[in-house]
Coordinates of C-alpha atoms and ligand atoms in Angstrom, one line a residue:
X1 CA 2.8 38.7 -23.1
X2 CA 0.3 40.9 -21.1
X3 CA 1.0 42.7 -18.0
X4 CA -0.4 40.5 -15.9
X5 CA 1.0 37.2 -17.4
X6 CA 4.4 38.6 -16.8
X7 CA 3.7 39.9 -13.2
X8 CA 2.5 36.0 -12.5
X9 CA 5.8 35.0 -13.7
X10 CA 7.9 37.5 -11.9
X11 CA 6.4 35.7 -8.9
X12 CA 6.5 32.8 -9.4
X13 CA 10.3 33.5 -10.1
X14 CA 10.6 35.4 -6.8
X15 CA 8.6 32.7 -5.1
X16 CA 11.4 30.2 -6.5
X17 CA 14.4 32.0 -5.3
X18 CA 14.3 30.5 -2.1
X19 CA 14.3 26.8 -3.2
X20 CA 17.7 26.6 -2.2
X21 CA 16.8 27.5 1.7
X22 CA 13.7 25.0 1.3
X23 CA 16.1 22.0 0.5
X24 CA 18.2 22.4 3.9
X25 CA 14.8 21.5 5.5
X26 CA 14.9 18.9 8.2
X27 CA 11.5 16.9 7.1
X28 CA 12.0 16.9 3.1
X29 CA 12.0 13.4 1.8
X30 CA 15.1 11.9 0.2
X31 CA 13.5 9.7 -2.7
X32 CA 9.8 11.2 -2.5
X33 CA 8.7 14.2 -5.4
X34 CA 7.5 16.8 -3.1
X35 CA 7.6 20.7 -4.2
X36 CA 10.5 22.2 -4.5
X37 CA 9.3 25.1 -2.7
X38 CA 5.7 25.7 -1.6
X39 CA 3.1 23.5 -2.0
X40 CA 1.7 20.6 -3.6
X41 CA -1.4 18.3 -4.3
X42 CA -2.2 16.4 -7.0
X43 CA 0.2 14.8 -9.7
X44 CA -1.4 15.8 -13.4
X45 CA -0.3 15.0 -16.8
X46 CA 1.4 11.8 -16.0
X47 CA 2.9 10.3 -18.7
X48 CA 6.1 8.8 -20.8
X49 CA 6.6 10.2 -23.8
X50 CA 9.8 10.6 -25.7
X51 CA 11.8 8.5 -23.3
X52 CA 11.2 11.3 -20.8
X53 CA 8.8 10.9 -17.7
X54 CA 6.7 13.7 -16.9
X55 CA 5.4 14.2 -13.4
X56 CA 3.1 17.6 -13.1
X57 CA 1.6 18.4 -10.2
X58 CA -0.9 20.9 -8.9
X59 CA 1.7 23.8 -7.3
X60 CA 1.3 26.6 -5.4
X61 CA 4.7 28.4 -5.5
X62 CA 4.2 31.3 -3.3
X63 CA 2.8 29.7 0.2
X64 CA 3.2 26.4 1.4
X65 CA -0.5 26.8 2.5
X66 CA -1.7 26.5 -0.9
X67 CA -2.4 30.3 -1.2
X68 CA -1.3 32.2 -4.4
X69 CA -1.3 30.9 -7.6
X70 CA -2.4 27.7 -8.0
X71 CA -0.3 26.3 -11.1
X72 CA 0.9 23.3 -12.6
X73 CA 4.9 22.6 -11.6
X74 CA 6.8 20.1 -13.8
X75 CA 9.4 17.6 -13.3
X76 CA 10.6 15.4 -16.3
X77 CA 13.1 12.9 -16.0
X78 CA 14.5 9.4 -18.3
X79 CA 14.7 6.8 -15.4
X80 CA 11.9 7.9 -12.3
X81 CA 15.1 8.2 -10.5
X82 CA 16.7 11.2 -11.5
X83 CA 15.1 14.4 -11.8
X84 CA 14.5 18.0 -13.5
X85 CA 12.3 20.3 -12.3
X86 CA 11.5 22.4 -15.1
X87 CA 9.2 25.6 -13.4
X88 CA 5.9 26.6 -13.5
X89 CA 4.4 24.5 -16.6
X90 CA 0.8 26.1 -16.9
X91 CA 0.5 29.6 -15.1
X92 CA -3.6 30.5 -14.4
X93 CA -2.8 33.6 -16.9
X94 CA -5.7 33.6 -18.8
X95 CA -9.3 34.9 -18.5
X96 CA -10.3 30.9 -18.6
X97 CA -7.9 29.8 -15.8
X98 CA -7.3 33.1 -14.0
X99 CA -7.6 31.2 -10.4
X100 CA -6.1 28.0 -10.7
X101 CA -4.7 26.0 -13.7
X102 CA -6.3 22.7 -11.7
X103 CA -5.7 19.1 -12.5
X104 CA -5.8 17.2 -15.7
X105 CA -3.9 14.6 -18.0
X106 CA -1.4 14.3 -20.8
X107 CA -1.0 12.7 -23.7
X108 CA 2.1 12.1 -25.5
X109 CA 1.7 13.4 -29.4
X110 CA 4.6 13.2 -31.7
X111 CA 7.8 14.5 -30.1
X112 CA 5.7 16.2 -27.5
X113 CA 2.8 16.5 -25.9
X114 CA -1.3 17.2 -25.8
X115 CA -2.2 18.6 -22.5
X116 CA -5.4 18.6 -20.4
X117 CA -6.7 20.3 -18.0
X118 CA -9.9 22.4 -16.2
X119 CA -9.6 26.0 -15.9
X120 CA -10.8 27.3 -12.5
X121 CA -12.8 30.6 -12.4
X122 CA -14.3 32.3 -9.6
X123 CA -16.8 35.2 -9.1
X124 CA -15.7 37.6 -6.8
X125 CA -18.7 39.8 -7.4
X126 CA -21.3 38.6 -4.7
X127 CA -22.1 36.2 -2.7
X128 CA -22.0 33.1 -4.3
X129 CA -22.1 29.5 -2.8
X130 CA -19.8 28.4 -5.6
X131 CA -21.7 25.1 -5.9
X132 CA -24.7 26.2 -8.6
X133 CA -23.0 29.4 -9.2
X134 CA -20.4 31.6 -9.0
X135 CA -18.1 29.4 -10.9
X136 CA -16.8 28.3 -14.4
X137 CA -14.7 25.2 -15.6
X138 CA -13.5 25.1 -19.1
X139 CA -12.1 22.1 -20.1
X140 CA -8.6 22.7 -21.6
X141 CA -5.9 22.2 -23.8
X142 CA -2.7 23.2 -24.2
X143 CA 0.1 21.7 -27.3
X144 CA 3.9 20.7 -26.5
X145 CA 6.4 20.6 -29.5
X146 CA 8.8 19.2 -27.0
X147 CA 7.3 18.4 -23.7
X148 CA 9.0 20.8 -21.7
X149 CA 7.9 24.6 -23.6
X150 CA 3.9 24.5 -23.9
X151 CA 1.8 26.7 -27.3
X152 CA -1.3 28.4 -27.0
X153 CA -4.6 27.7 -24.9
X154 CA -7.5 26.3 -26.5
X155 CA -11.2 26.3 -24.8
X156 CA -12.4 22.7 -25.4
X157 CA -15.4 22.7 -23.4
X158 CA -17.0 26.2 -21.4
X159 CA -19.2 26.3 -18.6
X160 CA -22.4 26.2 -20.8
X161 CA -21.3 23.2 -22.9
X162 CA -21.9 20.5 -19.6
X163 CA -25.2 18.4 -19.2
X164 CA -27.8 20.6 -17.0
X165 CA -28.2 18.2 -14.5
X166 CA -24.6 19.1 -13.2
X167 CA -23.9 21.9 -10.7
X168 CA -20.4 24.3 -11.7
X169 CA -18.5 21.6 -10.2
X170 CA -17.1 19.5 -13.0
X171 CA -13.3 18.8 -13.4
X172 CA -10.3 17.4 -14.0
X173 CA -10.3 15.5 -17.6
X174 CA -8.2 12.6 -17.9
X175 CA -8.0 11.5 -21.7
X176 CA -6.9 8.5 -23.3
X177 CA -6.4 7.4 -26.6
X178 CA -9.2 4.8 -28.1
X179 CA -9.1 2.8 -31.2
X180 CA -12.3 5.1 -32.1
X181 CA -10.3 8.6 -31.2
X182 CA -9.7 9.9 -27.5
X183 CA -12.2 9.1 -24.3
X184 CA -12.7 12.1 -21.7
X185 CA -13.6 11.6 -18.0
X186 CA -14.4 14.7 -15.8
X187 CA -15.3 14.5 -12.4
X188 CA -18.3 16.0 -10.8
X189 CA -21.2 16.6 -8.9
X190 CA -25.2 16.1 -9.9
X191 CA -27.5 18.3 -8.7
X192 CA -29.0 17.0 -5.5
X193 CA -25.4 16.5 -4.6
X194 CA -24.6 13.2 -6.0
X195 CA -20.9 12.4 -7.4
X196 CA -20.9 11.2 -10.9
X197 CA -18.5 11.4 -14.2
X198 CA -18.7 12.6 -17.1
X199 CA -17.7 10.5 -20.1
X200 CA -17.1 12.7 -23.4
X201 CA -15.7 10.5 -27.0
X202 CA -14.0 12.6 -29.4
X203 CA -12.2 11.8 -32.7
X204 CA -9.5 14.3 -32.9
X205 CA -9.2 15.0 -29.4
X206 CA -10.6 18.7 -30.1
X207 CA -14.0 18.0 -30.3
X208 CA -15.9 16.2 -27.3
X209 CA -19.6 15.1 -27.1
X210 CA -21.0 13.3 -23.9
X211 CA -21.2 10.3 -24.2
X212 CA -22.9 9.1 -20.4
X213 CA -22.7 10.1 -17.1
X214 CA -21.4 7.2 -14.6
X215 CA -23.3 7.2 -11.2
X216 CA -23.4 4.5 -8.3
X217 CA -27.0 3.4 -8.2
X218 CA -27.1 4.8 -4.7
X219 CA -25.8 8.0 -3.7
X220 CA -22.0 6.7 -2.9
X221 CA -20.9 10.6 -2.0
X222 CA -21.8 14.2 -3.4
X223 CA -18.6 15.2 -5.3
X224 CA -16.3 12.6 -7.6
X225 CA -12.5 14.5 -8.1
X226 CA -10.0 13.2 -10.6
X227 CA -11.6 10.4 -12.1
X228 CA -9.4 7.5 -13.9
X229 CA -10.3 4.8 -16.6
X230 CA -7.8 2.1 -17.7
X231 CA -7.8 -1.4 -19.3
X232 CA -5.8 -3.9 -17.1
X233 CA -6.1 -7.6 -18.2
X234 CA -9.3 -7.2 -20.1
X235 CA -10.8 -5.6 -17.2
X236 CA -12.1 -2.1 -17.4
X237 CA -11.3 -0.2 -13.8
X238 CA -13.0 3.3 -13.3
X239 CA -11.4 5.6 -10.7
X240 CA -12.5 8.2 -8.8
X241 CA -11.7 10.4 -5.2
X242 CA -15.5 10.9 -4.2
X243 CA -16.1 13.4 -1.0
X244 CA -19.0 12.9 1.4
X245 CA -19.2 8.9 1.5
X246 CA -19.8 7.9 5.1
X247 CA -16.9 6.7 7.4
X248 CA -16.8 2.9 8.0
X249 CA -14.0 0.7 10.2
X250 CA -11.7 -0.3 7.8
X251 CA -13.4 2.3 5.2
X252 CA -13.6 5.9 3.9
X253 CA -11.6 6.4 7.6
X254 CA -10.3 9.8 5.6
X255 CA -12.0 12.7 5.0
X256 CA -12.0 11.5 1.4
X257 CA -11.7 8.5 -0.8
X258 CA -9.7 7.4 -3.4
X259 CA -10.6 4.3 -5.4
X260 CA -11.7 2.1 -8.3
X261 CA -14.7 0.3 -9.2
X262 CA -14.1 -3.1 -10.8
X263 CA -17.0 -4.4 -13.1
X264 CA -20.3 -2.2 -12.7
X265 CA -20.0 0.8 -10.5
X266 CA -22.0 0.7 -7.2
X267 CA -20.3 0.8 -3.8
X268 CA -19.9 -3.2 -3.4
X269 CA -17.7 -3.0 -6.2
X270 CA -15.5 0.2 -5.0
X271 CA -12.3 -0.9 -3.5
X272 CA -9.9 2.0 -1.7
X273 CA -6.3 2.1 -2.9
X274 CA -5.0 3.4 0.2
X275 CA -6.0 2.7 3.9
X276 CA -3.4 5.8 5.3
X277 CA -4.2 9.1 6.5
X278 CA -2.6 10.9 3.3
X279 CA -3.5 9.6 0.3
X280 CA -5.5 11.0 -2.7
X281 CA -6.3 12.1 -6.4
X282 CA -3.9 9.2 -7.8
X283 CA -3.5 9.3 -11.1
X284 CA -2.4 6.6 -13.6
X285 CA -0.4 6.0 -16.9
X286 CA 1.2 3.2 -19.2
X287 CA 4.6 3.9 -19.6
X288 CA 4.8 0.9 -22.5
X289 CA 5.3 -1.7 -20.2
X290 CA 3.0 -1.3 -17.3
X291 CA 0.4 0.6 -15.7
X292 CA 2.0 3.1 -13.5
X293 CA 0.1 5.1 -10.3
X294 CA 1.0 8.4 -8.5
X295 CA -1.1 9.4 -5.5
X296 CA -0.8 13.0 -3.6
X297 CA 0.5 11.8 -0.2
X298 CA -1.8 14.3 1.1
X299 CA -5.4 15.0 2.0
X300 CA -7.6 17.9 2.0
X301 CA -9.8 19.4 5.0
X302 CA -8.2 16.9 7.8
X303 CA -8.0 17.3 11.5
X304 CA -4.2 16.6 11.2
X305 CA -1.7 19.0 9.8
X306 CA 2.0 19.2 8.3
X307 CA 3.0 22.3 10.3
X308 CA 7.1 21.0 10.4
X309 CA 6.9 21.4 6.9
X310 CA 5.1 24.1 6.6
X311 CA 7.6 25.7 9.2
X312 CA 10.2 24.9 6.2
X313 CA 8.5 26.5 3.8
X314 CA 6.8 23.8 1.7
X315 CA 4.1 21.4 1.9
X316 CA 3.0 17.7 0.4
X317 CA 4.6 15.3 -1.5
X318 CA 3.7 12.4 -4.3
X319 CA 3.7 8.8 -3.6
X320 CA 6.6 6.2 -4.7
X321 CA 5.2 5.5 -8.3
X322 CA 3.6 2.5 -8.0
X323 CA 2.7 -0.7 -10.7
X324 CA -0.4 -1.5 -11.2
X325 CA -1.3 -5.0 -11.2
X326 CA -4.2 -7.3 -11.1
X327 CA -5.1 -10.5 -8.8
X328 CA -8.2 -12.2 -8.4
X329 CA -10.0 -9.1 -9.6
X330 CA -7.9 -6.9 -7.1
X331 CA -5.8 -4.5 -8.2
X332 CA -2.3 -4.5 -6.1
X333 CA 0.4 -1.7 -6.2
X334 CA 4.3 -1.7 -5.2
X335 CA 6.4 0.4 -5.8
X336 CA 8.2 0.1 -9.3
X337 CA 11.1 -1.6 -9.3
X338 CA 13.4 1.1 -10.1
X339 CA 13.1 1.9 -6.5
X340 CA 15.2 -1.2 -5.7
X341 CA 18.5 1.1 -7.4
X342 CA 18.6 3.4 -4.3
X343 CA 18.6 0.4 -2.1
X344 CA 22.0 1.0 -0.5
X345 CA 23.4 -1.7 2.7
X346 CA 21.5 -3.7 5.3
X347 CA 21.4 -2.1 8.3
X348 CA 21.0 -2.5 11.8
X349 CA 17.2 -2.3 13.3
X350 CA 18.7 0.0 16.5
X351 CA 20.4 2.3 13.4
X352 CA 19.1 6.0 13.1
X353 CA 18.8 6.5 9.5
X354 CA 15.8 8.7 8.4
X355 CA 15.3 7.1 4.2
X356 CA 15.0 3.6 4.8
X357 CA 13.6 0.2 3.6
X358 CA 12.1 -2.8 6.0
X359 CA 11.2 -5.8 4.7
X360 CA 8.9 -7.9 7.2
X361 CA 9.0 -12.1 6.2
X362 CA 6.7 -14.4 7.9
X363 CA 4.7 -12.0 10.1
X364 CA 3.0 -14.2 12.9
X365 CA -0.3 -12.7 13.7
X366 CA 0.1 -10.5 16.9
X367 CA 3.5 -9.2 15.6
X368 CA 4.2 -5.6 16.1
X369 CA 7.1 -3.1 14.6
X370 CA 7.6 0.3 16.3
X371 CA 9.1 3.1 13.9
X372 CA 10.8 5.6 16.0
X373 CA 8.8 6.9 18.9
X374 CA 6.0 7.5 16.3
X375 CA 4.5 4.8 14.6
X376 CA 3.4 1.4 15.9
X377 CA 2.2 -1.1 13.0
X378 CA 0.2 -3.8 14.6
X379 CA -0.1 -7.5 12.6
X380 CA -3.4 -9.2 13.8
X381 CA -4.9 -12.5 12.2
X382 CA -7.5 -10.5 10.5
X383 CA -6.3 -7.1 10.9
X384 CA -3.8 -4.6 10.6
X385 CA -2.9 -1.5 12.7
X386 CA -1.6 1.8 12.2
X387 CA -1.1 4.0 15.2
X388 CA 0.4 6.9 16.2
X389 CA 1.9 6.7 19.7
X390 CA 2.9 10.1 20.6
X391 CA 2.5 14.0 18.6
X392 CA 4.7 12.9 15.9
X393 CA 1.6 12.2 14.0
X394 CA 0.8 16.1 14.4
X395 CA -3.3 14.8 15.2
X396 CA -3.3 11.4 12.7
X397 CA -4.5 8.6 15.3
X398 CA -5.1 5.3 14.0
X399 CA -5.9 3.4 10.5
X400 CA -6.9 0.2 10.0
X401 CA -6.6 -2.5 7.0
X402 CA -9.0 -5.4 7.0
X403 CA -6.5 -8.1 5.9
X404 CA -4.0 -10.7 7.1
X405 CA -0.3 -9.8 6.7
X406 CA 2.1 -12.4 5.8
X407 CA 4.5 -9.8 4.6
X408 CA 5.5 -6.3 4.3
X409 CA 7.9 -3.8 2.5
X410 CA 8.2 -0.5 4.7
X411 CA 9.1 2.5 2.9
X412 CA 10.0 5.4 5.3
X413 CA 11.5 8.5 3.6
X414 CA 12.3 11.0 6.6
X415 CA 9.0 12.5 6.8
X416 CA 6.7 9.9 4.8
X417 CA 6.2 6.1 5.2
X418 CA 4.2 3.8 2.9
X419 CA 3.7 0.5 3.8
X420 CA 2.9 -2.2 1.3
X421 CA 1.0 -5.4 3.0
X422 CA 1.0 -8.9 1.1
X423 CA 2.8 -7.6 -2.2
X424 CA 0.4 -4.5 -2.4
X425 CA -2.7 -6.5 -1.6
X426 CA -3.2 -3.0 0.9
X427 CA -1.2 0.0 1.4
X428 CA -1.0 2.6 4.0
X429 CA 0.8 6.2 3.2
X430 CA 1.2 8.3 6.3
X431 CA 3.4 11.9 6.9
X432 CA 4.7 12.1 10.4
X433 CA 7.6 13.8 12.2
X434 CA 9.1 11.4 14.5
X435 CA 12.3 12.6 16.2
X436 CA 13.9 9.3 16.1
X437 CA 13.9 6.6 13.0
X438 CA 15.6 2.9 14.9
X439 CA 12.6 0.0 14.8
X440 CA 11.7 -2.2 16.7
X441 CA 10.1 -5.3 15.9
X442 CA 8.6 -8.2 18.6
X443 CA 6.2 -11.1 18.6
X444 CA 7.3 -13.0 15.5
X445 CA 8.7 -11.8 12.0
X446 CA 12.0 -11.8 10.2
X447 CA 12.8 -8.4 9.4
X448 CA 15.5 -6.8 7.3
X449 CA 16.1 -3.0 6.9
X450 CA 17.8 -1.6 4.1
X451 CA 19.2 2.4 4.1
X452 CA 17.7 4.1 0.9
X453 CA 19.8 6.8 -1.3
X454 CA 18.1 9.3 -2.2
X455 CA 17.1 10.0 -6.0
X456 CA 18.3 13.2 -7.4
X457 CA 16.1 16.1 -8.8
X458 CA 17.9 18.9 -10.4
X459 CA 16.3 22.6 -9.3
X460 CA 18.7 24.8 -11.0
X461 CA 17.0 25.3 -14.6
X462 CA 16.0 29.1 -15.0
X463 CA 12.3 29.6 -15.5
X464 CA 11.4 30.1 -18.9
Ligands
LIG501 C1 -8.2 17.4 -5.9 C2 -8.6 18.8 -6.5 C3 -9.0 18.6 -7.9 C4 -8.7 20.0 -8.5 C5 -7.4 20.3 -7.8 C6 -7.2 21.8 -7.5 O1 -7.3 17.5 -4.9 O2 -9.6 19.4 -5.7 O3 -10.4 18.3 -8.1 O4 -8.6 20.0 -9.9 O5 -7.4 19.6 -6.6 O6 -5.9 22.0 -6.9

């Protein structure tokens, strides 16, 4: 180990001694991943493998800000319900990662695991707009015996190996396994400032050639993050978080988008997974039995902030992990059924318990539920509305759903609330720091609230 490599680990060790202060915070969630100390954005490497769930995630141990290292943090587990956080996974130690180990996929191999991901280097030498220059992105991979210890670094794909027409932003390789080898998606941004992705086929999962580049037929945003592509009852759904598509009413209301295209991909096709103010870079897997989403409950560059948390010394958290399933050529998401274990008693509406779950029946249009003094969700005939009523929404306003509710399963988790509309038909993920957590419901719906247990995640492992 060089110098440097063990001077990255030496903080992210020192960085990870105060995990135990972090978990007395006020606002950390009770059945929500979030980091264990510092911060977080997108989950990476999802995938089962070995009877062991492995949730990565893009982690920045030193500042809840996202300064420092940007890394990849690991949490494996048998169940989604119980919890090891295993350390820093992937440090950026390496003249082809040295500022940021950024996001990417994994595939299970053997008794462990093949690992993807893009390298993130920056030029520090002169000015540089770090869109056509000033950057590199190798495409990488990384072998694990096990799942948990990871072998050496290997250069896939450099700077010089992507299609010309691409500026230096390209990133993020998700890879699956075809009957013809392994498929590679990267996200990026044409020249002229058009999102695309790149598709690369492979037959040992080593060596990639392009294959095409996806693009909308009309400019739908300059920059596609985290792309996706999955097979769900014969249908073929591409993903994507693309940055710069214009803001509509019940549409790209965020600073950015996440979504899928279903059939050819142009924007009529595109359909938004989430309609909340902090949602983005989902990522899927199959688990053997179903198709299985996590999305950052987060979002880059917003007018809003997280400050409480931030306050605590961490930042962010992942979604519930959600199935995947498909309707009418709609793709709908609750959370997996696992979740249902940390249902604890029925509770009282007026109660003031922080982790909960409400279930809404028979939601007569005009309806209304107040969570706390926060959050007012408003059921019209052909609408639905999320507001904030007072600061607890630290700047988040209002969000809007184009759809009417018959029903809906309300997950609040102390200082993060998802709320699934018609069986996952839409979904709103929100932070917010209320003060108090007893609902209130008027104007027609038969509501029953549930306390949730928490799930337990084991931070005690020593850093290897
Ligand atoms: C999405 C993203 C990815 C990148 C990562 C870096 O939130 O910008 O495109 O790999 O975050 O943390």
């Amino acid at each position: 180990m060089t110098k440097e490599q063990a001077e990255l680990r030496a903080r992210a060790a020192k960085a990870q001694e105060r995990i135990s202060v972090t978990a007395e915070g006020r606002y950390r969630c009770k059945y929500h991943l979030m980091p264990p100390v510092g911060w977080m954005n997108d989950p990476n490497g999802l995938c089962c493998a070995n009877g062991l769930y492995h949730v990565f995630f893009q982690y920045a141990p030193e500042s809840a800000d996202g300064a420092g290292m940007r890394s990849w943090g690991h949490y494996a587990g048998p169940d989604l319900l119980h919890w090891t956080f295993y350390g820093v996974a992937i440090y950026p130690d390496t003249e082809w990662d040295a500022d940021g180990a950024y996001s990417g996929s994994a595939l299970p191999e053997g008794e462990g695991l093949r690992i993807y991901y893009t390298g993130n280097v920056k030029h520090k030498d002169k000015a540089y707009d770090y869109i056509s220059d000033g950057r590199e992105s190798n495409t990488m991979l990384i072998r694990s015996e096990d799942g948990i210890s990871l072998g050496e670094k290997q250069v896939l794909l450099r700077t010089a190996d992507y299609p010309k027409e691409f500026t230096r932003h390209i990133r993020d390789p998700k890879v699956t396994r075809t009957p013809q080898g392994y498929k590679m998606v990267l996200g990026g941004r044409l020249r002229g400032d058009t999102g695309a992705v790149l598709v690369y086929v492979s037959q040992d999962g080593i060596q990639f050639s392009l294959q095409e580049v996806v693009t909308a037929p009309e400019k739908f945003g300059y920059m596609w993050e985290c792309p996706d592509l999955f097979e769900l009852g014969g249908e073929e759904f591409l993903c994507v978080s693309p940055q710069g598509v214009p803001h509509e009413r019940y549409k790209f209301q965020s600073t950015y988008s996440s979504g899928y295209f279903c059939g050819e991909v142009k924007a009529e096709n595109y359909r938004e997974w989430d309609c909340g103010f902090d949602f983005y870079a989902p990522q899927t897997f199959w688990d053997g039995k179903r198709r299985i989403l996590y999305g950052w409950a987060g979002m880059p560059d917003v007018p809003y902030d997280n400050a409480p948390t931030v306050a605590e010394g961490w930042q962010h958290a992942l979604t519930l992990p959600r199935e995947i399933t498909k309707k009418d050529g709609k793709l709908f998401q609750m959370p997996v059924r696992e979740m249902e274990e940390l249902r604890g008693e029925e509770i009282a509406l007026r109660d003031e318990c922080s982790a909960y779950e409400l279930d809404l029946e028979k939601i007569a249009a005009g309806a209304k539920v107040r969570l706390g003094e926060a959050l007012e969700i408003l059921f019209q005939k052909e609408e639905c509305v999320l507001r904030f009523l007072t600061q607890a929404g630290r700047g988040r306003t209002e969000r809007r759903a184009k759809i009417c509710a018959k029903k809906a399963r309300i997950f609040m988790d102390v200082s993060v609330c998802e709320v699934y509309l018609n069986d996952g038909e839409s979904v709103f993920t929100t932070r917010l720091y209320p003060e108090r957590y007893a609902v209130e419901a008027e104007g027609g719906c038969e509501a029953k609230r549930y306390r949730m247990n928490g799930h337990t995640v084991r931070t005690d492992i020593r850093q290897q």
